[in-house]
Amino acid sequence: PSWGYSKANGPYTWVSHFPIAQGSRQSPVDLRSSDTRFDAKLQPLNYHYMPTSSRILNNNGFSFKLSFDDSSDPCVLSGGPLDGHFRMNQLHMHWGCDEHAGSEHSVDGNTYAAELHMVHWNSSKYSNMQQAVAQPDGLAVIGVFIQVGAEHKELKKITDLLPMITQQDSKIELSGLNPLLLLPCSPAYWTYLGSLTTPPLYESVTWIVMKEPLSISSQQLEAIQSLYSLRSGKHERLLNNYRPPQLLAGREIRASFK
Ligand SMILES: NS(=O)(=O)c1ccco1
Ligand SMILES: [Zn+2]
């Protein structure tokens, strides 16, 4: 069966078709304070983000994905640990089946209900996402932890539409989402060199994980957990689409904060 998150085709089986799963720069990782070092030379992140139109797709049982039209460059990331400019191509999420697990990265072993990923490709060096996706300096992904609490107004523009795309491969247009409002107030982040957390697991990602989580309401989390998938042949809820933490294998994790 093609890869997924069930026992038969989940993260521990991926190595059979994607040997890089046992590579030395795999993601996610546990962000352990004993492995992180404050780096005063880290620049602030610089977002040139503005409200943009996108299409939300229940992308065949891995997650829901908002694809942006990156032919112009409405959303560009630079600064922080990055050299050059990175264009946002898509954003998506990972979640569990309860609010205590679901994120991919963890902080000293603590996991969150979900994790938002904003995927950018290096538009200073490559001409599109497909060219950049397998290059060691090809991608930059911002990870934002999500916990249950107050409703999140901007994410509501997405979660309100999810009931319309519960069936796999269904899609819907969404205009006017402002990715800037999907970032936490604090600029504090961790950064390290890693990989895609889903096959093909390319070791092409400079990870930037924000320290401060976003809050969403329990109703919003339920809307996310109500997406369906046919991945495992059965028509069932798409849950626990997160990869467990991988070996740091000697990598350093830098913190932009003390
Ligand atoms: N989950 S993630 O952001 O590493 C990703 C992007 C594309 C494939 O996997
Ligand atoms: Zn992801």
XYZ file of C-alpha atoms and ligand atoms in Angstrom:
268
model
C 0.000 0.000 0.000
C 1.238 3.546 -0.512
C 2.506 5.318 2.600
C 0.176 6.696 5.241
C -0.229 6.774 9.010
C -1.804 3.423 9.745
C -0.008 0.444 11.291
C 0.449 -1.110 7.875
C 1.872 1.931 6.063
C 2.859 4.387 8.808
C 6.127 6.144 9.774
C 7.945 2.982 10.883
C 7.389 1.379 7.461
C 8.459 4.352 5.326
C 12.134 3.319 5.318
C 11.301 0.393 3.003
C 10.436 2.734 0.089
C 12.307 5.830 1.341
C 15.663 4.734 2.830
C 16.503 8.383 3.691
C 14.043 7.891 6.563
C 17.134 6.705 8.458
C 19.230 9.675 7.311
C 21.189 12.025 9.554
C 19.043 15.163 9.041
C 15.492 13.856 9.484
C 12.513 15.706 10.986
C 10.743 16.217 13.279
C 12.949 16.232 16.379
C 12.397 16.811 20.080
C 13.519 20.378 20.828
C 15.381 19.542 24.023
C 16.757 22.522 25.979
C 19.954 20.531 26.589
C 20.466 20.366 22.793
C 19.661 24.022 22.021
C 22.004 27.019 22.118
C 21.085 30.712 22.078
C 22.678 32.320 18.990
C 22.894 36.138 19.321
C 23.840 36.382 15.635
C 20.420 35.047 14.512
C 18.530 37.812 12.669
C 14.822 38.472 13.194
C 12.541 36.745 10.712
C 11.321 39.077 7.969
C 7.859 38.342 6.530
C 6.670 40.066 3.384
C 3.208 38.500 3.704
C -0.108 39.941 2.551
C -3.686 38.661 2.208
C -3.727 36.179 -0.627
C -6.039 33.775 -2.360
C -5.602 30.052 -1.990
C -7.291 26.734 -2.580
C -7.898 24.343 0.279
C -7.519 20.712 -0.717
C -8.182 17.615 1.354
C -5.001 16.238 -0.119
C -5.801 12.545 -0.364
C -5.626 11.591 3.217
C -2.429 13.194 4.442
C -3.821 16.517 5.643
C -5.611 19.545 4.272
C -3.343 21.846 2.279
C -3.748 25.488 1.295
C -1.892 26.038 -1.965
C -0.864 29.573 -2.843
C -0.303 30.923 -6.302
C 3.453 31.553 -6.034
C 3.878 32.768 -9.624
C 3.770 36.315 -8.340
C 5.269 36.538 -4.860
C 2.618 37.608 -2.367
C 4.234 35.859 0.622
C 7.998 35.920 0.991
C 10.151 34.994 3.998
C 13.734 36.112 4.615
C 16.065 36.873 7.528
C 16.374 34.612 10.548
C 18.785 31.781 9.662
C 18.027 32.109 5.951
C 20.190 33.263 3.058
C 18.017 34.780 0.360
C 14.245 34.915 -0.149
C 11.820 32.051 0.236
C 8.336 32.081 -1.380
C 5.392 30.478 0.434
C 4.019 27.606 -1.639
C 1.540 25.952 0.724
C 0.482 25.545 4.299
C -0.974 22.473 6.024
C -1.327 20.899 9.451
C -0.650 17.746 11.453
C -2.882 16.627 14.314
C -3.813 13.708 16.592
C -7.026 12.358 18.053
C -6.892 14.236 21.324
C -5.502 17.590 22.363
C -2.384 16.160 24.063
C -0.680 14.776 20.950
C -0.676 15.749 17.310
C 2.272 18.073 16.813
C 5.383 16.715 15.048
C 8.040 18.674 16.916
C 8.005 18.518 20.703
C 9.560 20.725 23.392
C 11.438 18.761 26.064
C 9.148 15.840 25.227
C 5.936 17.877 25.391
C 3.637 17.692 22.385
C 0.765 19.955 21.338
C -2.668 19.277 19.838
C -1.514 20.180 16.329
C 1.224 21.857 14.298
C 0.847 24.286 11.382
C 3.496 24.147 8.632
C 4.083 27.055 6.243
C 6.215 25.690 3.404
C 8.479 28.095 1.465
C 10.975 27.425 -1.347
C 14.255 29.238 -2.053
C 13.313 31.656 -4.848
C 16.771 33.275 -4.742
C 18.367 30.080 -6.070
C 15.638 27.976 -7.726
C 12.799 28.717 -10.116
C 10.015 26.667 -8.565
C 9.049 24.375 -5.702
C 9.669 21.189 -7.684
C 13.272 22.242 -8.418
C 13.926 23.325 -4.822
C 12.233 20.498 -2.918
C 15.173 18.077 -3.055
C 18.011 20.598 -2.632
C 19.771 20.850 0.767
C 19.039 24.622 0.872
C 15.780 24.336 -1.050
C 13.061 24.814 1.563
C 12.226 26.744 4.719
C 9.268 25.570 6.785
C 7.822 27.596 9.667
C 6.273 25.326 12.290
C 3.696 26.791 14.690
C 2.401 24.767 17.640
C -1.351 24.753 18.227
C -3.116 24.254 21.567
C -6.790 24.275 22.533
C -8.009 27.522 24.092
C -9.620 30.644 22.676
C -10.952 30.577 19.117
C -8.483 31.748 16.450
C -10.204 34.234 14.114
C -7.866 33.882 11.104
C -7.697 30.067 11.302
C -11.518 30.155 11.505
C -11.490 31.163 7.828
C -10.018 27.688 7.203
C -11.755 25.572 9.862
C -15.180 26.934 8.822
C -14.589 25.534 5.325
C -13.289 22.096 6.342
C -16.803 20.589 6.690
C -17.164 21.266 2.959
C -14.108 19.187 2.082
C -14.347 16.236 4.435
C -14.165 13.870 1.464
C -10.668 13.170 0.202
C -9.496 15.098 -2.887
C -12.283 17.659 -2.435
C -11.210 21.284 -2.659
C -12.557 24.784 -2.119
C -11.332 28.321 -2.852
C -10.453 30.688 0.000
C -9.454 34.275 -0.670
C -8.240 36.894 1.776
C -6.370 34.676 4.191
C -3.546 36.671 5.780
C -0.686 34.288 6.716
C 0.815 37.023 8.909
C -2.114 36.496 11.276
C -1.256 32.801 11.541
C 1.985 33.632 13.357
C 2.236 34.000 17.146
C 2.954 37.391 18.751
C 6.412 36.429 19.992
C 9.221 36.371 17.409
C 11.104 33.697 19.403
C 12.020 30.586 17.389
C 14.266 27.533 17.213
C 16.044 26.637 13.960
C 17.845 23.507 12.750
C 18.565 21.657 9.500
C 16.084 18.863 8.794
C 13.783 17.234 6.298
C 10.253 16.894 5.017
C 8.286 14.978 7.659
C 6.362 13.024 5.019
C 7.703 10.923 2.166
C 9.817 11.545 0.131
C 11.469 12.863 3.351
C 13.984 14.977 1.394
C 16.686 16.522 3.638
C 16.030 19.952 2.173
C 14.391 21.931 4.997
C 15.702 24.730 7.181
C 13.222 24.378 10.037
C 12.038 27.438 11.928
C 9.801 26.411 14.864
C 8.049 29.243 16.716
C 8.269 29.040 20.501
C 4.835 30.522 21.275
C 1.821 28.343 20.377
C -1.402 29.571 18.768
C -4.745 28.773 20.442
C -7.792 27.430 18.636
C -11.162 26.439 20.103
C -12.100 22.797 20.723
C -14.756 23.200 17.996
C -12.016 24.253 15.547
C -9.900 21.222 16.495
C -12.939 18.965 16.009
C -13.463 20.395 12.512
C -9.848 19.471 11.713
C -10.261 16.001 13.197
C -13.437 15.462 11.135
C -11.670 15.248 7.788
C -12.027 11.882 6.114
C -9.586 9.875 4.079
C -9.691 6.786 1.913
C -5.927 6.207 2.305
C -6.263 2.952 4.119
C -8.957 1.803 1.707
C -11.600 2.308 4.362
C -13.534 5.556 4.615
C -12.344 6.717 7.986
C -11.302 9.802 9.861
C -7.877 11.163 9.049
C -6.214 11.243 12.469
C -2.699 11.103 13.891
C -1.014 12.308 10.711
C 2.192 13.137 12.609
C 5.634 11.528 12.393
C 7.365 10.726 15.703
C 10.635 12.506 16.641
C 13.803 11.417 14.813
C 17.441 11.206 15.994
C 19.207 14.555 16.237
C 22.388 12.709 15.102
C 24.743 15.424 16.312
C 22.842 18.392 14.844
C 22.696 21.610 16.826
C 19.447 23.461 17.439
C 19.848 27.247 17.659
C 17.471 29.483 19.636
C 16.781 33.118 18.770
C 15.993 33.745 22.451
C 17.748 33.256 25.797
N 5.369 18.193 6.686
S 6.398 19.065 5.827
O 6.122 20.472 5.994
O 7.747 18.658 6.179
C 6.186 18.689 4.152
C 6.043 19.568 3.119
C 5.893 18.822 1.952
C 5.954 17.528 2.329
O 6.125 17.436 3.717
Zn 4.004 19.241 7.582
